[in-house]
Amino acid sequence: LIRYTTELEMQGKKKKVGTRVYVYLTLLVLVVAGLFSHLQVVKGIRYQFIKGGTQPFTKVKQEGKELIVNHFKLKLNYYSSEVLKLDLKLNAENQKELPLLKIIIPILPITLDSQNKEVTVFFQYPHEYLTDGKRRIKLELINQADKKVLKVLGVNLVGPIR
């Protein structure tokens, strides 16, 4: 017969737990802790602004004024089962500096009910808001249920240099 035991156990002594067992146990605990911490980081909303049109900007005339329009696709990745209804607004600082900037979103509120959502966003503003043909603005993604800011988004607006 084949025995699965150690020589110490055959002599009646207690079985020793080796160092290798503690090393493997420590590694297992670290891997499980890493998995849980990664899952906590992945939660929430991730975003990406992508140019929506073939041209970086277009010029339009409205009420005798020439305005610049930037077209973007906003890709939102959401990792939760809760359905969110969101609004997109300029942050307070940009609202004071850029009162004529309009954010045009065809469907409001933005409803996040799946992992990925793509939203078309237009920014319309006067040429004077740009410096050397560009300007960085900050937007706030607001949960309509509790009016809390979930994420602050940054986007670069572009237009003619002169």
PDB file of C-alpha atoms in Angstrom:
ATOM      1  CA  LEU A   1       0.000   0.000   0.000  1.00  0.00           C
ATOM      2  CA  ILE A   2       1.006   3.558  -0.602  1.00  0.00           C
ATOM      3  CA  ARG A   3       0.777   6.003   2.277  1.00  0.00           C
ATOM      4  CA  TYR A   4       0.306   9.725   1.889  1.00  0.00           C
ATOM      5  CA  THR A   5       1.961  10.910   5.057  1.00  0.00           C
ATOM      6  CA  THR A   6       5.267  12.156   6.355  1.00  0.00           C
ATOM      7  CA  GLU A   7       7.883  10.275   8.343  1.00  0.00           C
ATOM      8  CA  LEU A   8       7.171  12.481  11.381  1.00  0.00           C
ATOM      9  CA  GLU A   9       3.504  11.484  11.369  1.00  0.00           C
ATOM     10  CA  MET A  10       4.431   7.802  11.170  1.00  0.00           C
ATOM     11  CA  GLN A  11       6.534   8.276  14.316  1.00  0.00           C
ATOM     12  CA  GLY A  12       3.486   9.786  16.075  1.00  0.00           C
ATOM     13  CA  LYS A  13       4.639  13.401  16.044  1.00  0.00           C
ATOM     14  CA  LYS A  14       2.370  16.302  15.086  1.00  0.00           C
ATOM     15  CA  LYS A  15       2.261  17.455  11.475  1.00  0.00           C
ATOM     16  CA  LYS A  16       4.181  20.679  10.843  1.00  0.00           C
ATOM     17  CA  VAL A  17       2.836  23.358   8.541  1.00  0.00           C
ATOM     18  CA  GLY A  18       5.683  24.375   6.291  1.00  0.00           C
ATOM     19  CA  THR A  19       6.784  27.809   5.241  1.00  0.00           C
ATOM     20  CA  ARG A  20       5.609  27.110   1.710  1.00  0.00           C
ATOM     21  CA  VAL A  21       1.991  26.894   2.905  1.00  0.00           C
ATOM     22  CA  TYR A  22       2.228  30.360   4.492  1.00  0.00           C
ATOM     23  CA  VAL A  23       3.815  31.805   1.349  1.00  0.00           C
ATOM     24  CA  TYR A  24       1.027  30.383  -0.860  1.00  0.00           C
ATOM     25  CA  LEU A  25      -1.647  31.571   1.570  1.00  0.00           C
ATOM     26  CA  THR A  26      -0.141  35.090   1.580  1.00  0.00           C
ATOM     27  CA  LEU A  27      -0.044  35.138  -2.233  1.00  0.00           C
ATOM     28  CA  LEU A  28      -3.679  34.016  -2.422  1.00  0.00           C
ATOM     29  CA  VAL A  29      -4.773  36.754  -0.012  1.00  0.00           C
ATOM     30  CA  LEU A  30      -2.865  39.380  -2.056  1.00  0.00           C
ATOM     31  CA  VAL A  31      -4.474  38.231  -5.328  1.00  0.00           C
ATOM     32  CA  VAL A  32      -7.985  38.331  -3.815  1.00  0.00           C
ATOM     33  CA  ALA A  33      -7.340  41.782  -2.281  1.00  0.00           C
ATOM     34  CA  GLY A  34      -6.050  43.028  -5.653  1.00  0.00           C
ATOM     35  CA  LEU A  35      -9.165  41.747  -7.398  1.00  0.00           C
ATOM     36  CA  PHE A  36     -11.490  43.526  -4.970  1.00  0.00           C
ATOM     37  CA  SER A  37      -9.531  46.790  -5.151  1.00  0.00           C
ATOM     38  CA  HIS A  38      -9.602  46.645  -8.973  1.00  0.00           C
ATOM     39  CA  LEU A  39     -13.367  46.159  -8.946  1.00  0.00           C
ATOM     40  CA  GLN A  40     -13.726  49.254  -6.744  1.00  0.00           C
ATOM     41  CA  VAL A  41     -11.639  51.343  -9.171  1.00  0.00           C
ATOM     42  CA  VAL A  42     -13.606  50.193 -12.231  1.00  0.00           C
ATOM     43  CA  LYS A  43     -16.925  51.368 -10.765  1.00  0.00           C
ATOM     44  CA  GLY A  44     -18.188  54.743 -11.853  1.00  0.00           C
ATOM     45  CA  ILE A  45     -18.347  56.580 -15.134  1.00  0.00           C
ATOM     46  CA  ARG A  46     -15.574  56.875 -17.679  1.00  0.00           C
ATOM     47  CA  TYR A  47     -15.815  59.274 -20.600  1.00  0.00           C
ATOM     48  CA  GLN A  48     -14.175  60.102 -23.886  1.00  0.00           C
ATOM     49  CA  PHE A  49     -14.875  63.060 -26.192  1.00  0.00           C
ATOM     50  CA  ILE A  50     -14.327  62.203 -29.860  1.00  0.00           C
ATOM     51  CA  LYS A  51     -14.627  64.626 -32.766  1.00  0.00           C
ATOM     52  CA  GLY A  52     -18.012  63.966 -34.355  1.00  0.00           C
ATOM     53  CA  GLY A  53     -17.718  65.474 -37.802  1.00  0.00           C
ATOM     54  CA  THR A  54     -15.260  65.418 -40.643  1.00  0.00           C
ATOM     55  CA  GLN A  55     -14.261  69.040 -39.994  1.00  0.00           C
ATOM     56  CA  PRO A  56     -12.843  70.281 -36.683  1.00  0.00           C
ATOM     57  CA  PHE A  57     -15.401  73.135 -36.593  1.00  0.00           C
ATOM     58  CA  THR A  58     -18.066  74.845 -38.679  1.00  0.00           C
ATOM     59  CA  LYS A  59     -19.117  78.480 -38.911  1.00  0.00           C
ATOM     60  CA  VAL A  60     -22.799  79.404 -38.733  1.00  0.00           C
ATOM     61  CA  LYS A  61     -24.632  82.721 -38.846  1.00  0.00           C
ATOM     62  CA  GLN A  62     -27.291  83.349 -36.247  1.00  0.00           C
ATOM     63  CA  GLU A  63     -29.034  86.697 -35.760  1.00  0.00           C
ATOM     64  CA  GLY A  64     -26.323  88.445 -37.780  1.00  0.00           C
ATOM     65  CA  LYS A  65     -23.474  87.022 -35.681  1.00  0.00           C
ATOM     66  CA  GLU A  66     -20.948  84.468 -36.831  1.00  0.00           C
ATOM     67  CA  LEU A  67     -20.714  81.555 -34.407  1.00  0.00           C
ATOM     68  CA  ILE A  68     -18.416  78.518 -34.214  1.00  0.00           C
ATOM     69  CA  VAL A  69     -19.890  75.032 -33.776  1.00  0.00           C
ATOM     70  CA  ASN A  70     -17.875  72.029 -32.563  1.00  0.00           C
ATOM     71  CA  HIS A  71     -19.396  68.565 -32.991  1.00  0.00           C
ATOM     72  CA  PHE A  72     -18.418  65.787 -30.578  1.00  0.00           C
ATOM     73  CA  LYS A  73     -19.434  62.249 -29.721  1.00  0.00           C
ATOM     74  CA  LEU A  74     -19.378  61.682 -25.973  1.00  0.00           C
ATOM     75  CA  LYS A  75     -18.734  58.031 -25.166  1.00  0.00           C
ATOM     76  CA  LEU A  76     -19.747  57.060 -21.649  1.00  0.00           C
ATOM     77  CA  ASN A  77     -18.767  53.762 -20.009  1.00  0.00           C
ATOM     78  CA  TYR A  78     -20.778  52.931 -16.921  1.00  0.00           C
ATOM     79  CA  TYR A  79     -20.203  49.928 -14.679  1.00  0.00           C
ATOM     80  CA  SER A  80     -23.235  49.580 -12.424  1.00  0.00           C
ATOM     81  CA  SER A  81     -26.750  48.199 -12.524  1.00  0.00           C
ATOM     82  CA  GLU A  82     -28.355  51.455 -11.356  1.00  0.00           C
ATOM     83  CA  VAL A  83     -30.078  53.519 -14.070  1.00  0.00           C
ATOM     84  CA  LEU A  84     -28.832  57.119 -14.113  1.00  0.00           C
ATOM     85  CA  LYS A  85     -30.380  60.194 -15.691  1.00  0.00           C
ATOM     86  CA  LEU A  86     -27.675  62.779 -16.311  1.00  0.00           C
ATOM     87  CA  ASP A  87     -27.358  66.378 -17.376  1.00  0.00           C
ATOM     88  CA  LEU A  88     -24.274  68.056 -18.868  1.00  0.00           C
ATOM     89  CA  LYS A  89     -23.534  71.666 -17.862  1.00  0.00           C
ATOM     90  CA  LEU A  90     -20.644  74.104 -17.840  1.00  0.00           C
ATOM     91  CA  ASN A  91     -18.932  74.407 -14.477  1.00  0.00           C
ATOM     92  CA  ALA A  92     -19.532  77.640 -12.554  1.00  0.00           C
ATOM     93  CA  GLU A  93     -16.210  79.247 -13.546  1.00  0.00           C
ATOM     94  CA  ASN A  94     -16.806  78.678 -17.268  1.00  0.00           C
ATOM     95  CA  GLN A  95     -20.418  79.902 -17.008  1.00  0.00           C
ATOM     96  CA  LYS A  96     -19.179  83.283 -15.768  1.00  0.00           C
ATOM     97  CA  GLU A  97     -16.444  83.567 -18.416  1.00  0.00           C
ATOM     98  CA  LEU A  98     -18.462  82.160 -21.339  1.00  0.00           C
ATOM     99  CA  PRO A  99     -22.095  83.221 -20.951  1.00  0.00           C
ATOM    100  CA  LEU A 100     -22.897  82.813 -24.680  1.00  0.00           C
ATOM    101  CA  LEU A 101     -21.565  79.254 -24.984  1.00  0.00           C
ATOM    102  CA  LYS A 102     -24.406  76.829 -25.676  1.00  0.00           C
ATOM    103  CA  ILE A 103     -24.266  73.079 -25.142  1.00  0.00           C
ATOM    104  CA  ILE A 104     -26.692  71.377 -27.504  1.00  0.00           C
ATOM    105  CA  ILE A 105     -27.607  67.756 -26.803  1.00  0.00           C
ATOM    106  CA  PRO A 106     -30.462  66.278 -28.861  1.00  0.00           C
ATOM    107  CA  ILE A 107     -31.841  64.062 -26.077  1.00  0.00           C
ATOM    108  CA  LEU A 108     -31.904  65.227 -22.472  1.00  0.00           C
ATOM    109  CA  PRO A 109     -31.586  63.806 -19.909  1.00  0.00           C
ATOM    110  CA  ILE A 110     -28.825  61.395 -20.864  1.00  0.00           C
ATOM    111  CA  THR A 111     -30.033  58.006 -19.634  1.00  0.00           C
ATOM    112  CA  LEU A 112     -27.349  55.496 -18.664  1.00  0.00           C
ATOM    113  CA  ASP A 113     -28.972  52.100 -18.434  1.00  0.00           C
ATOM    114  CA  SER A 114     -26.264  49.972 -20.007  1.00  0.00           C
ATOM    115  CA  GLN A 115     -22.482  49.790 -19.949  1.00  0.00           C
ATOM    116  CA  ASN A 116     -21.837  51.924 -23.038  1.00  0.00           C
ATOM    117  CA  LYS A 117     -23.639  55.000 -24.308  1.00  0.00           C
ATOM    118  CA  GLU A 118     -22.757  57.393 -27.115  1.00  0.00           C
ATOM    119  CA  VAL A 119     -24.221  60.899 -27.099  1.00  0.00           C
ATOM    120  CA  THR A 120     -23.915  63.609 -29.759  1.00  0.00           C
ATOM    121  CA  VAL A 121     -22.904  66.974 -28.273  1.00  0.00           C
ATOM    122  CA  PHE A 122     -22.588  70.342 -30.040  1.00  0.00           C
ATOM    123  CA  PHE A 123     -20.893  73.424 -28.618  1.00  0.00           C
ATOM    124  CA  GLN A 124     -21.889  76.776 -30.132  1.00  0.00           C
ATOM    125  CA  TYR A 125     -19.997  79.931 -29.205  1.00  0.00           C
ATOM    126  CA  PRO A 126     -18.613  83.216 -30.560  1.00  0.00           C
ATOM    127  CA  HIS A 127     -15.106  83.266 -32.058  1.00  0.00           C
ATOM    128  CA  GLU A 128     -13.925  85.677 -29.345  1.00  0.00           C
ATOM    129  CA  TYR A 129     -13.944  82.864 -26.769  1.00  0.00           C
ATOM    130  CA  LEU A 130     -10.922  81.254 -28.427  1.00  0.00           C
ATOM    131  CA  THR A 131      -7.259  82.033 -27.852  1.00  0.00           C
ATOM    132  CA  ASP A 132      -5.018  80.995 -30.765  1.00  0.00           C
ATOM    133  CA  GLY A 133      -7.895  78.922 -32.160  1.00  0.00           C
ATOM    134  CA  LYS A 134      -8.565  76.824 -29.061  1.00  0.00           C
ATOM    135  CA  ARG A 135      -9.973  76.851 -25.538  1.00  0.00           C
ATOM    136  CA  ARG A 136     -10.268  74.215 -22.818  1.00  0.00           C
ATOM    137  CA  ILE A 137     -13.521  74.125 -20.903  1.00  0.00           C
ATOM    138  CA  LYS A 138     -14.772  72.050 -17.987  1.00  0.00           C
ATOM    139  CA  LEU A 139     -18.171  70.409 -17.915  1.00  0.00           C
ATOM    140  CA  GLU A 140     -20.040  68.771 -15.077  1.00  0.00           C
ATOM    141  CA  LEU A 141     -21.942  65.508 -15.425  1.00  0.00           C
ATOM    142  CA  ILE A 142     -24.804  65.886 -12.950  1.00  0.00           C
ATOM    143  CA  ASN A 143     -27.096  63.168 -11.594  1.00  0.00           C
ATOM    144  CA  GLN A 144     -30.637  64.553 -11.934  1.00  0.00           C
ATOM    145  CA  ALA A 145     -31.954  62.501  -9.003  1.00  0.00           C
ATOM    146  CA  ASP A 146     -29.822  64.140  -6.305  1.00  0.00           C
ATOM    147  CA  LYS A 147     -28.255  67.042  -8.274  1.00  0.00           C
ATOM    148  CA  LYS A 148     -24.742  65.834  -7.377  1.00  0.00           C
ATOM    149  CA  VAL A 149     -21.789  66.261  -9.706  1.00  0.00           C
ATOM    150  CA  LEU A 150     -20.657  62.766 -10.668  1.00  0.00           C
ATOM    151  CA  LYS A 151     -17.748  63.715 -12.907  1.00  0.00           C
ATOM    152  CA  VAL A 152     -15.950  66.817 -14.153  1.00  0.00           C
ATOM    153  CA  LEU A 153     -15.144  66.490 -17.843  1.00  0.00           C
ATOM    154  CA  GLY A 154     -12.595  68.450 -19.836  1.00  0.00           C
ATOM    155  CA  VAL A 155     -12.953  69.204 -23.543  1.00  0.00           C
ATOM    156  CA  ASN A 156     -10.956  71.310 -26.011  1.00  0.00           C
ATOM    157  CA  LEU A 157     -12.926  73.609 -28.266  1.00  0.00           C
ATOM    158  CA  VAL A 158     -11.339  74.598 -31.562  1.00  0.00           C
ATOM    159  CA  GLY A 159     -11.927  77.184 -34.246  1.00  0.00           C
ATOM    160  CA  PRO A 160     -10.137  79.462 -36.680  1.00  0.00           C
ATOM    161  CA  ILE A 161      -6.881  80.940 -35.446  1.00  0.00           C
ATOM    162  CA  ARG A 162      -7.735  84.398 -36.731  1.00  0.00           C
TER     163      ARG A 162
END
